[in-house]
Tab-separated table of N, CA and C in Angstrom:
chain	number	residue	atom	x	y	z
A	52	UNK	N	119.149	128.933	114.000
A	52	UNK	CA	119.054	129.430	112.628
A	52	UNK	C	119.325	130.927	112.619
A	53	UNK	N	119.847	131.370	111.622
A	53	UNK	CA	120.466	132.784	111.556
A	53	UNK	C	119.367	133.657	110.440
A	54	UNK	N	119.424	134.846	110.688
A	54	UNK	CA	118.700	135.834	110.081
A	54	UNK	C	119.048	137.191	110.182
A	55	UNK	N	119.367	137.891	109.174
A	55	UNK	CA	119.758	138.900	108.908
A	55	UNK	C	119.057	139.517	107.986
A	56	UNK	N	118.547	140.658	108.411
A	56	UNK	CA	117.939	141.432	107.145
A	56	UNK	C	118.733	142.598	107.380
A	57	UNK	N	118.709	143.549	105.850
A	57	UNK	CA	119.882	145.018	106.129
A	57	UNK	C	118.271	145.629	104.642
A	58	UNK	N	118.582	147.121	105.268
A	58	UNK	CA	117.694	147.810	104.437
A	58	UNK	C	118.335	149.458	104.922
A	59	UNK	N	117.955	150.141	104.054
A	59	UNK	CA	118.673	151.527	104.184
A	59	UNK	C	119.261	151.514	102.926
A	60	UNK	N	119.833	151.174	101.967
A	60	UNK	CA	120.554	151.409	100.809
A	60	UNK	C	120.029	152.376	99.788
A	61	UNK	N	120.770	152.811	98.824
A	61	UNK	CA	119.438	153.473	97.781
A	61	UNK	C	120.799	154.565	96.660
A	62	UNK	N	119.982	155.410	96.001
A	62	UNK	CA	121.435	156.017	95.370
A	62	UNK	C	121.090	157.575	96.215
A	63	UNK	N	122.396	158.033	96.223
A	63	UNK	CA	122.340	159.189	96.878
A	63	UNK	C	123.532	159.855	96.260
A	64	UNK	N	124.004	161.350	95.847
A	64	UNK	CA	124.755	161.798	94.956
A	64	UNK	C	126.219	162.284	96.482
A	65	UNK	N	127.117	162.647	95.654
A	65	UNK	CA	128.352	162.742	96.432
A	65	UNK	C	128.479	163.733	97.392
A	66	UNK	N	128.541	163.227	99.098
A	66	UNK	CA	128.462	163.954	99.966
A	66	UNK	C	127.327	164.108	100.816
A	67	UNK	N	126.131	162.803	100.131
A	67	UNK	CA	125.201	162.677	100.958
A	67	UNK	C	125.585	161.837	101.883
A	68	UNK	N	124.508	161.907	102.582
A	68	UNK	CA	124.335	160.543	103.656
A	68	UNK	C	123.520	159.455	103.035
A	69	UNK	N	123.654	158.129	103.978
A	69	UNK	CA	122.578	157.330	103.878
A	69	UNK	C	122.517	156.858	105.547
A	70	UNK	N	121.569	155.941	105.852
A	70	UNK	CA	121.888	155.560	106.950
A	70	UNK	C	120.766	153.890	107.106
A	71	UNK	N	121.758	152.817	107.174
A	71	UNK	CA	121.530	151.743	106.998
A	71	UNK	C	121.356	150.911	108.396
A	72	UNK	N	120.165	150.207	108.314
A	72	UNK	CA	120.086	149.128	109.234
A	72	UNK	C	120.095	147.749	108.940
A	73	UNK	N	119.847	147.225	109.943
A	73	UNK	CA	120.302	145.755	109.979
A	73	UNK	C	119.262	145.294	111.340
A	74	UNK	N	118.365	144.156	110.934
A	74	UNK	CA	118.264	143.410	111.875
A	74	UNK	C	118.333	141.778	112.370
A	75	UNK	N	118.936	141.824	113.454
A	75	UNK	CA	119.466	140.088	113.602
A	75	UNK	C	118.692	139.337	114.286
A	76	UNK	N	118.684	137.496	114.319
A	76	UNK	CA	118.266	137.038	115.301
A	76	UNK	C	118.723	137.147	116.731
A	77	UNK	N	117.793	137.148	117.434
A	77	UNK	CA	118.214	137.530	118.789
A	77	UNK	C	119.393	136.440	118.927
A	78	UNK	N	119.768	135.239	118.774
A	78	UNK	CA	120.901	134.121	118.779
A	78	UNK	C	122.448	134.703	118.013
A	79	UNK	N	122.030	135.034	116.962
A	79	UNK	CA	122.983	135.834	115.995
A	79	UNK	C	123.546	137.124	116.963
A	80	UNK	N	123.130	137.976	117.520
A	80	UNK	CA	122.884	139.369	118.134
A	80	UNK	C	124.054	139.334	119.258
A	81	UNK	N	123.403	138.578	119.930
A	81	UNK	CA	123.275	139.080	121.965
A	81	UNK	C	125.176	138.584	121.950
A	82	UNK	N	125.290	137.432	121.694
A	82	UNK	CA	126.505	137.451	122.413
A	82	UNK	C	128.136	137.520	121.390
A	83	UNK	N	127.892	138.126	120.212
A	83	UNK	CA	128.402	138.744	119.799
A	83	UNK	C	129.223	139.631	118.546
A	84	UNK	N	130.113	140.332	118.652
A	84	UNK	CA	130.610	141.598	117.918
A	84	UNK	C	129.755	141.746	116.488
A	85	UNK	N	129.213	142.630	116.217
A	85	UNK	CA	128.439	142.821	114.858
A	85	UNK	C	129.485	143.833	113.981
A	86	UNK	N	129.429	143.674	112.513
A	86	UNK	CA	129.899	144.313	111.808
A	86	UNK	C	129.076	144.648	110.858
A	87	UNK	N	129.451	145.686	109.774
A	87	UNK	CA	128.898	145.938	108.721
A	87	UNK	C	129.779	145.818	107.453
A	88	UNK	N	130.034	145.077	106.600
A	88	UNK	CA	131.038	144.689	105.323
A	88	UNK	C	130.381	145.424	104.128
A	89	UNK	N	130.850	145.592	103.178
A	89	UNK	CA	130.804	145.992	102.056
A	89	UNK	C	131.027	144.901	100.713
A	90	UNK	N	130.896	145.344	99.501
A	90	UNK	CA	131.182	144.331	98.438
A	90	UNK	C	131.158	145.331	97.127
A	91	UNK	N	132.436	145.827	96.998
A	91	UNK	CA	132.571	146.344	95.075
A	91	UNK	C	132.194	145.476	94.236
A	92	UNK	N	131.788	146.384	93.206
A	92	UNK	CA	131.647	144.829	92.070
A	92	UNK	C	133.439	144.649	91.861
A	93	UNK	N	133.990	143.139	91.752
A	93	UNK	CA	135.111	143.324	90.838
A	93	UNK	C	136.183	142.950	91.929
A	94	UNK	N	135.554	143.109	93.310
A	94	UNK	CA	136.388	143.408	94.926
A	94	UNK	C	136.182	142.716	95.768
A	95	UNK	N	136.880	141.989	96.589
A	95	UNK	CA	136.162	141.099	97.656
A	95	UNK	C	135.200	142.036	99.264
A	96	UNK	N	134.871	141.026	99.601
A	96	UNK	CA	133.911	141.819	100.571
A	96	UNK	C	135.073	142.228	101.703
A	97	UNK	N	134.610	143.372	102.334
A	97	UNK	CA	135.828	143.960	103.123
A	97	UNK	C	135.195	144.302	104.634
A	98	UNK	N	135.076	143.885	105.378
A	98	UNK	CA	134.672	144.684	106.847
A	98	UNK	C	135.161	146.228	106.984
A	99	UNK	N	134.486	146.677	106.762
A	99	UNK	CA	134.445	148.697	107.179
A	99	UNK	C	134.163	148.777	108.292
A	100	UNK	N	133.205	148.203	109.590
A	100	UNK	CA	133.076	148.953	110.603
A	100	UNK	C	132.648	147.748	111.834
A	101	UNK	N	132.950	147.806	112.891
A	101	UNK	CA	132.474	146.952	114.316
A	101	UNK	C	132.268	147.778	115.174
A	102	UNK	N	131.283	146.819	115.481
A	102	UNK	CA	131.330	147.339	117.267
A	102	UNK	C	130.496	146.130	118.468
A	103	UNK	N	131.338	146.240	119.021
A	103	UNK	CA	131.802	144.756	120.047
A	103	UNK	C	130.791	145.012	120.886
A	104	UNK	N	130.523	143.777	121.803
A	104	UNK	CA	129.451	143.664	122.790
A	104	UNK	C	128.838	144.087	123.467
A	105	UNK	N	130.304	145.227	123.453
A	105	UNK	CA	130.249	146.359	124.918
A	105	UNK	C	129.829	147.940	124.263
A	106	UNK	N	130.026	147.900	122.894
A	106	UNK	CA	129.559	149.172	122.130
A	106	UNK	C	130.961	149.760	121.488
A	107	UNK	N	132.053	148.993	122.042
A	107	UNK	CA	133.071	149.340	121.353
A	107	UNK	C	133.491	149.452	120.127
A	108	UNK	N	134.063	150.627	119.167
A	108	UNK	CA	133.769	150.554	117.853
A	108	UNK	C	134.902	150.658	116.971
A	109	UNK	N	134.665	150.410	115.923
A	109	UNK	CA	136.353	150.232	115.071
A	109	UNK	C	135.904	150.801	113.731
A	110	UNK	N	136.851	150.976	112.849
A	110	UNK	CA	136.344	151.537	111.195
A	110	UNK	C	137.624	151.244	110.607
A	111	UNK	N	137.388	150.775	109.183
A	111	UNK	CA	138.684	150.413	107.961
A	111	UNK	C	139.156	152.286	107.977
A	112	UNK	N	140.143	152.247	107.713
A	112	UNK	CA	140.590	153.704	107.230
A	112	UNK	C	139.873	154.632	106.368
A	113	UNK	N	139.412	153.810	105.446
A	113	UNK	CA	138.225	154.359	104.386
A	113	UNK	C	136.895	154.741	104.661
A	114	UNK	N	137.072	154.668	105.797
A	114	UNK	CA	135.823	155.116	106.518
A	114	UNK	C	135.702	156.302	107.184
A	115	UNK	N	137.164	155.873	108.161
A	115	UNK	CA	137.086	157.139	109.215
A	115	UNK	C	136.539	157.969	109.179
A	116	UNK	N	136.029	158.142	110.702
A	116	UNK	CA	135.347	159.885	110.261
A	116	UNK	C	134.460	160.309	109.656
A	117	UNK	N	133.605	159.468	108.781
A	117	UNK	CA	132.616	159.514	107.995
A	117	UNK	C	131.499	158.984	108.596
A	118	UNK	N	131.733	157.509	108.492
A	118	UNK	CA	130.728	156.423	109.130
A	118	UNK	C	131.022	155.756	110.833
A	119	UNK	N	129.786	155.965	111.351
A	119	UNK	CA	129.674	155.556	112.338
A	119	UNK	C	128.898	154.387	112.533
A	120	UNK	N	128.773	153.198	113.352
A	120	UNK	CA	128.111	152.443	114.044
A	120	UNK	C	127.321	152.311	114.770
A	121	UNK	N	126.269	151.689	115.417
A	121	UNK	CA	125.966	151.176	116.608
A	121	UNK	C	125.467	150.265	116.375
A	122	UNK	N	124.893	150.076	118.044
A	122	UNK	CA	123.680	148.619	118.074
A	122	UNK	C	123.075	148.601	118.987
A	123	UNK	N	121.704	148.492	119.043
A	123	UNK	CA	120.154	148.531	120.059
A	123	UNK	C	120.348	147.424	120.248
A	124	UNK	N	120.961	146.730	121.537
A	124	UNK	CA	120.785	145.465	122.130
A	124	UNK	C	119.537	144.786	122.888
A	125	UNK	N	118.624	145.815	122.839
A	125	UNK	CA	117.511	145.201	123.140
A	125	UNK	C	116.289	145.644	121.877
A	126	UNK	N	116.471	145.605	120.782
A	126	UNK	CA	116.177	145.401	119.163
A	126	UNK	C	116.660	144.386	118.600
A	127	UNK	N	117.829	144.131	119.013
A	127	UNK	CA	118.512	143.380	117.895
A	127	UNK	C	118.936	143.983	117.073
A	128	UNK	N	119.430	145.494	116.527
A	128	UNK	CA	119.754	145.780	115.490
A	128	UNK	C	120.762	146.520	115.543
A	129	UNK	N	121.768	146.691	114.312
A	129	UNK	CA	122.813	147.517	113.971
A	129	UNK	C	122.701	148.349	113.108
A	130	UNK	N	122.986	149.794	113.225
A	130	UNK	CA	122.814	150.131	112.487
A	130	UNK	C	124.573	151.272	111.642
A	131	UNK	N	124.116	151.651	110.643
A	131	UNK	CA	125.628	152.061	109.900
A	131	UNK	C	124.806	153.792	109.552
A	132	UNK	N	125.558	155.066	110.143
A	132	UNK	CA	125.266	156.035	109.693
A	132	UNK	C	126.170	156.429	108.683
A	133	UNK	N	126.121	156.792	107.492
A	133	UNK	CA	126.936	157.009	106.331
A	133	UNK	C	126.954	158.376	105.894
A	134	UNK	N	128.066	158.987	106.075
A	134	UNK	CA	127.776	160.389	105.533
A	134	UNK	C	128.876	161.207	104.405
A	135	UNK	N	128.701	162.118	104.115
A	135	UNK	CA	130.027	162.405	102.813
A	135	UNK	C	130.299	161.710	102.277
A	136	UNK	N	129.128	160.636	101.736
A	136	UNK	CA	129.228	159.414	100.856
A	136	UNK	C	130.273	159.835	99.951
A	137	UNK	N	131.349	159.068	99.159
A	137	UNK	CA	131.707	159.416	97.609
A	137	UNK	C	131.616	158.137	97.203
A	138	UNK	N	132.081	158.225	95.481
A	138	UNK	CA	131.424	156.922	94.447
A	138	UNK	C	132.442	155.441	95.000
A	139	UNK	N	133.688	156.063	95.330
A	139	UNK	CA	134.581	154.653	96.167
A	139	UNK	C	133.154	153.882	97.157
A	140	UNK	N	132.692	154.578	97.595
A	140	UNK	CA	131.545	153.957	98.684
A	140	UNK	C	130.374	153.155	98.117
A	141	UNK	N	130.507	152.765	97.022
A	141	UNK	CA	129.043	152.007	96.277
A	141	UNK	C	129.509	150.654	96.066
A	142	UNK	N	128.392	149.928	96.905
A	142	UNK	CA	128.572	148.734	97.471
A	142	UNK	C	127.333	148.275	97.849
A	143	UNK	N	127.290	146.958	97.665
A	143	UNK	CA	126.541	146.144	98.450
A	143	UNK	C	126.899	145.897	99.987
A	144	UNK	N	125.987	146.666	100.751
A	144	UNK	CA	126.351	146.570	102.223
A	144	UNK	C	125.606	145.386	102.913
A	145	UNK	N	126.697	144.407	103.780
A	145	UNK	CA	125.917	143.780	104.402
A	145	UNK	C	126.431	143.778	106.092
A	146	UNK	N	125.753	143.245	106.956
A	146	UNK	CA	125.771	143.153	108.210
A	146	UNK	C	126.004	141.616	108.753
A	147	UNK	N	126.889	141.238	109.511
A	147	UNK	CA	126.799	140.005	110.405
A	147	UNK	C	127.819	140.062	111.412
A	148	UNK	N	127.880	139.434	112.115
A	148	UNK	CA	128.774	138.677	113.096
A	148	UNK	C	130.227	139.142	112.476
A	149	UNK	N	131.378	138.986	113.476
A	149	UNK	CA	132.750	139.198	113.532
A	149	UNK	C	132.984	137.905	114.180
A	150	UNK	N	133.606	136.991	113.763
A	150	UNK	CA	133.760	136.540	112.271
A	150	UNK	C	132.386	136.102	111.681
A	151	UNK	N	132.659	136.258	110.483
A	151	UNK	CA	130.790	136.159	109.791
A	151	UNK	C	130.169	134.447	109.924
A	152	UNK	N	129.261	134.595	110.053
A	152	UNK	CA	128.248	133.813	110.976
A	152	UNK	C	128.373	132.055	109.775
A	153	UNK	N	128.573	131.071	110.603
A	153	UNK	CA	128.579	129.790	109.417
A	153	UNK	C	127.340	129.064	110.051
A	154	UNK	N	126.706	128.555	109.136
A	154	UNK	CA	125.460	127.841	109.373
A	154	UNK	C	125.437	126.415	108.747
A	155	UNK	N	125.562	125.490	109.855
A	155	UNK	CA	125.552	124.053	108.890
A	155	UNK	C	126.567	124.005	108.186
A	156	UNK	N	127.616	124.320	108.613
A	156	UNK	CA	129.351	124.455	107.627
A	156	UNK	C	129.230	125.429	106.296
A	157	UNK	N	128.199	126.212	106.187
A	157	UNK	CA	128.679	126.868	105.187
A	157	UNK	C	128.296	129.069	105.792
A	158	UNK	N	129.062	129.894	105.302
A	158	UNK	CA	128.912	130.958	105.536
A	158	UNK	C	127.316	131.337	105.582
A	159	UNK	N	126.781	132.159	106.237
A	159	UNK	CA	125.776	132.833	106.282
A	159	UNK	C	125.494	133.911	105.595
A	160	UNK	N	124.900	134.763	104.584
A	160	UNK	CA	124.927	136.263	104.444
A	160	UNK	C	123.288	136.667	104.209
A	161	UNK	N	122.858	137.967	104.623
A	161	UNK	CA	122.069	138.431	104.150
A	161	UNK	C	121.951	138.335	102.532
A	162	UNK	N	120.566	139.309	102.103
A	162	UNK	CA	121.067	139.972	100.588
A	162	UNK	C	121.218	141.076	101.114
A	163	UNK	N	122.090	141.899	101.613
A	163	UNK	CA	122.661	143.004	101.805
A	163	UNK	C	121.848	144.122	101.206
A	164	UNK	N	122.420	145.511	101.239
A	164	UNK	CA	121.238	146.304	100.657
A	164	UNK	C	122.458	146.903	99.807
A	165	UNK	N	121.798	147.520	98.245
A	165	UNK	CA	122.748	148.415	97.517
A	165	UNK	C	122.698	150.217	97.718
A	166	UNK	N	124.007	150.278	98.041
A	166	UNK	CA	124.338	151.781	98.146
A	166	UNK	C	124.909	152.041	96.601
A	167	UNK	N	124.418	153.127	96.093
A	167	UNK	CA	124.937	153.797	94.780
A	167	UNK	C	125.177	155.218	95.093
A	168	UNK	N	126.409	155.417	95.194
A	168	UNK	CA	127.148	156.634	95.326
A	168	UNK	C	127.494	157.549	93.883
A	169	UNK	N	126.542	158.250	93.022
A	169	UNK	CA	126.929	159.062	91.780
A	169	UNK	C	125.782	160.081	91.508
A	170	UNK	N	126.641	161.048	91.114
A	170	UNK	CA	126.169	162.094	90.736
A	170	UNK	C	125.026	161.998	89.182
């Protein structure tokens, strides 16, 4: 059984940070790649950031340079540091598996946490 909780979200004005976690079942976790996705209203959900088993890490373009990754493999958790937020960045953030996690044939998701990016 899968479990994901994400918390860290909140509103923060343009150019702040936030910095979001995530924690998984140890089954979900250990063996592999975690991501952190996003969701506009209006937009499909988009993967912004990974980082693979080994700590290896990746970011959508819209990210670069801004947001970073990791993951405490002996926590279970991922976490997303967010910084020089702007309003493009307000989203429902969620966390799972690369490719996202199916349970009993159907997708898995947290309730993700909301980031509000405005002044």
């Amino acid at each position: 059984q899968g479990q994901l909780v994400e918390r860290g979200g909140g509103l923060v004005q343009p150019g702040g940070s936030l910095r979001l976690s995530c924690a998984a079942s140890g089954s979900m976790f250990r063996f592999n790649d975690m991501g952190w996705y996003r969701q506009a209203p209006g937009k499909e959900r988009e993967l912004v950031a990974r980082v693979t088993t080994n700590r290896r890490t990746s970011y959508a373009d819209s990210v670069k340079g801004r947001f970073t990754i990791s993951r405490d493999n002996a926590k279970n958790t991922v976490d997303l540091q967010m910084n020089n937020l702007q309003p493009d960045d307000t989203a429902v953030y969620y966390c799972n598996t690369i490719p996202p996690m199916v349970i009993n044939g159907r997708p898995y998701w947290g309730q993700g946490t909301q980031v509000t990016v405005s002044s």
